[in-house]
Amino acid sequence: MNQPESEQKRQRKENEAGPSRPPKEGENDEASKPKKRDLQAEDKVFGISLLRDKILSDKIYLERLAETVRVTVTSEEKGDYEECTTIFFGSIFVDGRPQHPERNEKPMPVEVGSFKATLVDRDAAGNQFHSACDAESGELQAFGCLLFGSSGTCRHACLKSDASAVVGGGFLYIDEFKIKEEYRKNGSTDIGAHAIRKLLYHDQIDILWSVAAYIGEGRVSESKEEILAAMAKDCRPFLRAGFEEIKYQDGGYLYLTMGMLEQKPELLSHEEALAIPMRVQEVKEKKQAASSMSTQDSALLEFVKTNAGTGNFNLQEVDRLKREGANPANLPLLHIVTAYGNIALFEPLIALGANINYQDDAKKGVTPLMIAAEASLKKINKYNRTADTSVICKLIDLGADKKIVDSDGKSCLGYYYGAVRNMNDFNAAMHLGLSMEVSRAVELLLTPETGATEADKECMDDH
């Protein structure tokens, strides 16, 4: 008797599979079935998908990553200065695992990050360049003033010799750049580095910029050292993509010109980026050293910080702390009283051992005279255009050395030049119509016997 066709198919499958084993004792039919694989658990390694049943090796991963990372501009809008400012918002994607790899399906894109970038057209902005930067954010204004004059011309030495920056073009400031934590495991910077390159070469952005910039972001923390460490980590993908750091403040200020990018077609490796010394790390180490001072030194420093600006400064307390082991010569005591302009405390503190030429390593090696030079314009206003040199003169009379330079090579003269330029930057950005000239008398007072340093000249006003 002929078997039905469906029964024949079932019998044929059983014959091909071979005899089935009887279930073991305590094993039910459900447990004997092969377990369904958890594709999600197998899904990601180094931020991209598994291919079929095989985990990608590092080599295959790195070869494919440049192709799988994609950057999309999701929207753009005009800034406050519409004629010269454009803000781009976008997302970063990588390929995810196909749900049915056996069907040769294309990988599904997975969103792994986002960015925001502001482009200021220097040519279109003209004399309103600093104003356009300031209208968007304080960080953009600070970096814009560091790199460019108020008309958008190159100011910083790192740009003056770069033809791709000098010719003009847009200033692209990357306000935000985020990669999700699960795609940065073990400090991985691969996705971030590739995404930065894709952003710079994006069709909507590529032809518009000539200088790009980013400020490393430190996570919120009570510890300054932790903030600096986070900033250094945040900068690594940008260093891999070709950015370089400018010596400024606590560090983390990165820049890139189109010319630099064209000379660096290949990304640096993660290890090569780690080997690049960064200012944020140097500052972190110096701050850690400063925080390791003795209990007596800490007590003396805190006392001066708390009382230098009051009329109740007790010199006997300083003397007591000194006798208990504090060392005034190794502390920035005169820096603090100089910032308050408290001239009356200079000589008593020096008599107790304070060093008038002490360089504060936690703050780039500044001296009291540098602080006084920078603060000489504090009393400048619409009606008073004369610098106050009383603190400067007193320090010089007591032996302040004008030849000392900070970690950037600036002397007290450079600090005065910088104060004049910063004031004019502010006046230009705010359209105040005021201009501060360098006083020849102050310039002569502060010029070292050896003359202005190259770093001093970099700070000269260019308005």
XYZ file of C-alpha atoms in Angstrom:
463
model
C 0.000 0.000 0.000
C 1.358 3.351 -1.002
C 2.171 5.759 1.849
C 0.856 9.325 1.654
C 3.432 11.802 0.223
C 3.802 13.688 3.529
C 4.539 10.424 5.347
C 7.142 9.541 2.738
C 8.921 12.889 3.272
C 8.960 12.394 7.037
C 10.386 8.889 6.672
C 13.059 10.113 4.270
C 14.185 12.864 6.738
C 14.398 10.318 9.552
C 16.513 7.989 7.400
C 18.891 10.841 6.471
C 19.231 11.925 10.112
C 19.959 8.391 11.297
C 18.452 6.583 14.244
C 17.426 8.889 17.051
C 18.879 8.226 20.501
C 16.476 7.430 23.321
C 16.180 10.251 25.895
C 18.374 9.865 28.965
C 16.839 9.357 32.335
C 15.341 12.633 33.581
C 15.590 14.259 30.164
C 12.397 15.367 28.482
C 11.834 15.925 24.804
C 12.067 19.741 25.126
C 15.482 19.600 26.790
C 16.819 17.274 24.120
C 16.196 19.860 21.413
C 19.191 22.006 20.384
C 19.127 25.388 22.095
C 18.299 28.432 19.999
C 21.315 30.702 19.661
C 21.167 34.130 21.233
C 22.274 36.335 18.377
C 22.106 39.475 20.474
C 24.558 38.033 22.974
C 26.959 37.334 20.106
C 26.280 40.566 18.343
C 29.052 43.111 18.939
C 32.792 43.034 19.218
C 34.752 46.296 19.178
C 31.583 48.096 18.198
C 30.635 46.240 14.994
C 28.820 43.033 14.183
C 29.845 39.414 14.127
C 29.915 37.902 10.676
C 27.840 34.765 10.521
C 29.126 32.358 13.211
C 32.652 33.698 13.415
C 33.928 36.484 15.653
C 35.886 39.024 13.683
C 39.597 39.054 14.390
C 41.212 42.397 15.198
C 42.793 42.501 11.752
C 39.544 41.928 9.877
C 37.811 44.393 12.183
C 40.292 47.171 11.512
C 40.204 46.554 7.759
C 36.405 46.771 7.660
C 35.847 49.544 10.198
C 36.608 52.413 7.816
C 33.870 51.073 5.529
C 31.309 50.389 8.247
C 31.504 53.739 10.095
C 29.179 56.325 8.565
C 28.465 59.920 9.543
C 25.139 61.530 8.685
C 24.210 65.194 8.994
C 20.659 65.026 10.311
C 19.998 68.775 10.355
C 21.621 72.147 10.006
C 20.590 75.614 11.072
C 21.873 79.146 10.867
C 23.580 80.725 13.847
C 22.867 84.143 15.314
C 25.047 85.662 12.609
C 23.152 84.025 9.752
C 25.381 85.321 6.977
C 28.455 83.512 8.282
C 27.488 80.817 10.831
C 26.051 77.346 10.239
C 25.450 74.697 12.910
C 25.473 71.007 11.927
C 23.877 68.200 13.947
C 24.494 64.585 13.063
C 24.674 60.914 13.989
C 27.371 58.254 13.782
C 26.540 54.719 12.643
C 28.253 51.345 12.279
C 26.999 48.162 10.640
C 25.054 45.831 12.913
C 24.641 42.061 12.585
C 22.272 40.866 9.861
C 19.277 39.124 11.413
C 19.487 36.374 8.758
C 23.094 36.165 7.539
C 22.357 33.019 5.568
C 20.175 35.148 3.265
C 23.047 37.540 2.484
C 21.108 40.408 3.989
C 22.821 43.775 4.269
C 23.875 44.680 7.815
C 21.508 46.997 9.627
C 23.082 50.332 10.697
C 23.347 50.894 14.435
C 23.563 54.427 15.851
C 26.599 54.620 18.119
C 27.113 58.347 18.613
C 26.331 61.936 17.706
C 28.000 65.274 17.064
C 27.400 68.996 16.853
C 29.699 71.295 14.882
C 29.632 75.046 14.281
C 31.109 76.524 11.119
C 32.030 80.221 11.043
C 32.924 81.502 7.576
C 35.891 83.808 8.245
C 35.605 85.542 4.890
C 31.908 86.302 5.295
C 32.277 87.329 8.940
C 34.943 89.954 8.309
C 35.422 92.259 11.304
C 32.549 90.514 13.089
C 34.387 87.202 13.373
C 34.868 87.320 17.165
C 31.299 88.539 17.605
C 29.985 85.626 15.546
C 31.997 83.161 17.649
C 30.902 84.742 20.929
C 27.246 84.599 19.865
C 27.387 80.776 19.796
C 29.433 79.837 22.882
C 32.172 80.988 25.228
C 34.359 78.039 24.194
C 34.068 78.920 20.506
C 34.879 82.551 21.290
C 37.926 81.571 23.391
C 39.316 79.272 20.697
C 38.463 81.737 17.946
C 40.401 84.493 19.745
C 43.323 82.128 20.357
C 43.680 81.225 16.669
C 42.406 84.311 14.823
C 42.267 88.092 14.997
C 38.943 89.931 15.160
C 38.695 89.919 11.345
C 39.365 86.175 11.069
C 42.991 86.446 9.943
C 45.440 83.903 11.345
C 46.879 84.984 14.706
C 48.523 81.941 16.258
C 51.975 80.859 15.076
C 50.699 77.347 14.312
C 48.528 78.797 11.508
C 50.652 81.610 10.111
C 52.969 79.222 8.253
C 50.156 77.002 6.941
C 49.009 78.115 3.491
C 45.733 76.194 3.758
C 44.774 78.270 6.821
C 46.097 81.650 5.695
C 43.978 81.748 2.518
C 40.759 82.011 4.534
C 37.853 79.596 4.630
C 35.695 78.347 7.463
C 36.529 77.729 11.093
C 34.893 74.423 12.059
C 34.495 74.081 15.816
C 33.321 70.634 16.952
C 31.180 71.516 19.976
C 30.151 67.974 20.874
C 31.392 64.543 19.851
C 29.899 61.521 21.642
C 30.463 57.785 21.196
C 28.337 55.496 23.375
C 30.220 53.819 26.205
C 29.631 50.271 24.947
C 31.484 51.193 21.744
C 34.479 52.542 23.678
C 35.181 49.479 25.816
C 38.713 49.101 27.146
C 39.516 52.613 25.951
C 38.964 51.759 22.282
C 39.210 54.817 20.003
C 38.734 53.104 16.626
C 35.144 54.118 15.934
C 35.731 57.645 17.207
C 38.846 58.196 15.074
C 37.185 56.928 11.893
C 34.030 58.948 12.599
C 36.034 62.158 13.014
C 37.653 61.627 9.622
C 34.259 60.902 8.037
C 32.894 64.100 9.593
C 35.729 66.224 8.213
C 35.276 64.735 4.737
C 31.458 64.855 4.773
C 29.993 66.240 1.534
C 28.116 69.032 3.345
C 31.153 70.123 5.357
C 34.335 69.165 3.479
C 34.648 72.154 1.130
C 33.634 74.721 3.760
C 36.381 74.510 6.390
C 40.108 75.236 6.416
C 40.735 75.067 10.182
C 38.995 72.686 12.604
C 39.151 72.661 16.395
C 37.980 70.724 19.438
C 38.358 71.134 23.202
C 38.745 67.916 25.178
C 35.888 67.302 27.555
C 36.429 66.239 31.166
C 33.667 64.482 33.048
C 32.135 66.243 36.045
C 34.223 65.513 39.116
C 35.340 67.181 42.319
C 38.920 66.166 41.538
C 40.818 68.390 39.092
C 43.159 65.480 38.364
C 40.233 63.240 37.331
C 38.873 65.965 35.059
C 42.253 66.330 33.348
C 42.590 62.550 32.937
C 39.142 62.397 31.307
C 40.089 65.266 28.989
C 43.216 63.417 27.845
C 41.161 60.291 27.130
C 38.581 62.320 25.214
C 41.315 63.823 23.008
C 42.847 60.521 21.824
C 40.502 59.845 18.856
C 41.199 63.374 17.593
C 44.955 62.871 17.861
C 44.572 59.678 15.846
C 42.631 61.620 13.207
C 45.490 64.136 12.832
C 44.681 66.905 15.314
C 47.481 68.484 17.347
C 47.401 70.180 20.734
C 48.071 73.883 21.325
C 49.743 74.915 24.567
C 46.944 76.841 26.226
C 45.525 76.952 29.739
C 45.216 73.434 31.224
C 45.444 71.803 27.800
C 43.017 69.849 25.641
C 42.849 72.539 22.921
C 43.189 70.680 19.605
C 43.377 72.023 16.071
C 43.730 70.720 12.511
C 44.158 72.468 9.179
C 43.172 71.085 5.808
C 46.860 71.059 4.885
C 47.711 68.949 7.937
C 44.905 66.533 7.083
C 46.137 66.061 3.529
C 49.621 65.253 4.856
C 48.232 62.561 7.180
C 46.106 60.259 5.003
C 46.389 57.364 7.475
C 45.070 57.312 11.018
C 47.564 56.950 13.836
C 47.254 53.725 15.796
C 45.801 53.840 19.293
C 49.270 53.137 20.687
C 50.833 55.969 18.668
C 48.211 58.386 19.981
C 48.876 57.275 23.548
C 52.565 58.039 23.062
C 51.904 61.695 22.181
C 52.638 63.876 25.238
C 49.719 66.087 26.177
C 49.597 69.287 28.172
C 46.652 68.016 30.224
C 48.824 65.164 31.473
C 51.709 67.488 32.336
C 49.355 69.801 34.228
C 47.808 66.816 36.005
C 51.218 65.621 37.206
C 52.169 69.096 38.432
C 48.880 69.505 40.267
C 49.341 66.104 41.892
C 52.819 67.154 43.033
C 51.435 70.413 44.384
C 48.685 68.579 46.262
C 51.292 66.428 48.024
C 52.561 69.354 50.144
C 52.917 68.979 53.902
C 50.090 69.622 56.335
C 51.845 72.768 57.586
C 52.331 74.143 54.045
C 48.690 73.422 53.223
C 47.560 75.250 56.347
C 49.693 78.314 55.538
C 48.527 78.439 51.912
C 44.873 78.167 52.960
C 45.310 80.910 55.570
C 46.752 83.335 53.006
C 44.050 82.495 50.435
C 41.335 83.162 52.998
C 42.723 86.390 54.460
C 44.801 88.137 51.772
C 41.833 90.152 50.540
C 40.647 91.223 53.992
C 41.855 93.836 56.434
C 42.396 91.223 59.138
C 45.575 89.553 57.912
C 47.452 88.259 60.952
C 51.191 88.022 60.265
C 51.688 86.347 63.642
C 49.688 83.392 62.347
C 52.056 83.114 59.364
C 55.013 83.215 61.750
C 53.442 80.519 63.950
C 52.813 78.183 61.002
C 56.375 78.763 59.816
C 57.768 77.780 63.230
C 55.627 74.618 63.079
C 57.285 73.583 59.812
C 55.651 75.508 56.933
C 58.038 76.796 54.262
C 56.887 80.161 52.803
C 59.678 80.056 50.183
C 58.064 77.068 48.416
C 54.521 78.435 48.286
C 52.805 80.962 45.962
C 52.000 83.348 48.808
C 52.975 86.520 46.962
C 50.960 85.382 43.951
C 47.829 85.494 46.082
C 48.411 88.902 47.660
C 49.462 90.279 44.240
C 46.143 89.168 42.752
C 44.405 91.148 45.524
C 46.729 94.128 44.985
C 47.633 94.059 48.683
C 51.005 95.810 48.404
C 51.290 96.275 52.192
C 51.842 92.538 52.672
C 54.763 92.194 50.239
C 57.626 93.165 52.539
C 56.333 91.413 55.715
C 55.836 88.148 53.818
C 59.251 88.425 52.163
C 60.750 89.001 55.628
C 59.070 85.759 56.747
C 60.633 83.856 53.827
C 58.260 84.275 50.854
C 60.064 84.114 47.497
C 59.306 87.078 45.230
C 60.389 85.089 42.145
C 58.701 81.813 43.051
C 57.259 80.044 39.980
C 53.970 78.276 40.568
C 54.349 74.961 38.713
C 50.645 74.224 39.160
C 49.941 77.287 36.984
C 52.492 77.145 34.166
C 55.314 78.578 36.281
C 53.879 82.086 36.672
C 55.525 84.609 38.990
C 53.923 87.425 41.022
C 55.240 89.954 38.470
C 53.444 88.152 35.632
C 50.200 88.291 37.593
C 50.710 92.011 38.267
C 51.406 92.719 34.581
C 48.221 90.950 33.508
C 46.155 92.689 36.202
C 47.439 96.182 35.374
C 44.371 96.849 33.198
C 41.793 95.893 35.826
C 40.840 99.502 36.505
C 40.534 100.446 32.834
C 37.090 101.728 31.857
C 35.509 104.175 29.456
C 36.860 107.145 31.391
C 40.173 105.748 32.647
C 42.517 104.480 29.915
C 45.723 104.357 31.990
C 47.201 101.108 33.307
C 47.814 100.842 37.059
C 51.510 100.060 37.518
C 51.758 100.516 41.291
C 51.946 96.780 42.020
C 54.405 96.218 39.157
C 56.726 98.949 40.385
C 56.661 97.691 43.970
C 57.556 94.148 42.952
C 60.394 95.326 40.725
C 61.720 97.525 43.551
C 61.734 94.459 45.825
C 63.725 92.386 43.345
C 61.234 90.785 40.925
C 63.104 89.336 37.924
C 61.704 90.389 34.525
C 63.730 87.738 32.648
C 61.867 84.740 34.105
C 59.573 82.981 31.613
C 56.681 80.577 32.181
C 56.336 77.089 30.676
C 55.220 78.646 27.378
C 58.232 80.955 27.196
C 56.317 84.134 28.102
C 57.827 86.796 30.352
C 55.905 89.432 32.317
C 55.907 91.542 29.122
C 53.965 88.846 27.281
C 51.353 88.863 30.045
C 50.894 92.616 29.606
C 50.655 92.290 25.812
C 48.108 89.503 26.241
C 45.987 91.609 28.606
C 45.828 94.448 26.056
C 44.894 92.082 23.249
C 42.246 90.307 25.333
C 40.650 93.634 26.202
C 40.519 94.638 22.547
C 39.124 91.216 21.604
C 36.328 91.760 24.121
C 35.660 95.305 22.929
C 35.476 94.123 19.308
C 33.165 91.206 20.121
C 30.830 93.449 22.131
C 30.940 96.304 19.558
C 31.951 98.730 22.315
C 33.898 100.946 19.965
C 36.807 101.192 22.407
C 40.444 100.412 21.763
C 43.290 99.960 24.258
C 46.764 100.900 23.100
C 49.978 99.397 24.444
C 51.517 101.926 26.811
C 55.123 102.611 25.876
C 55.920 103.421 29.529
C 54.529 100.069 30.758
C 56.256 98.260 27.909
C 59.643 99.724 28.927
C 58.939 98.953 32.574
C 58.318 95.263 31.862
C 60.736 94.519 29.001
C 63.457 92.073 30.122
C 67.083 93.128 29.695
C 67.364 90.476 26.968
C 64.308 91.844 25.137
C 60.901 90.339 24.349
C 60.790 86.574 23.830
C 59.217 84.992 20.766
C 56.311 83.905 22.971
C 55.899 87.516 24.107
C 55.696 88.710 20.514
C 52.982 86.139 19.793
C 50.819 87.940 22.374
C 51.077 91.375 20.777
C 47.856 93.079 19.789
C 46.802 92.712 16.137
C 43.706 94.887 16.011
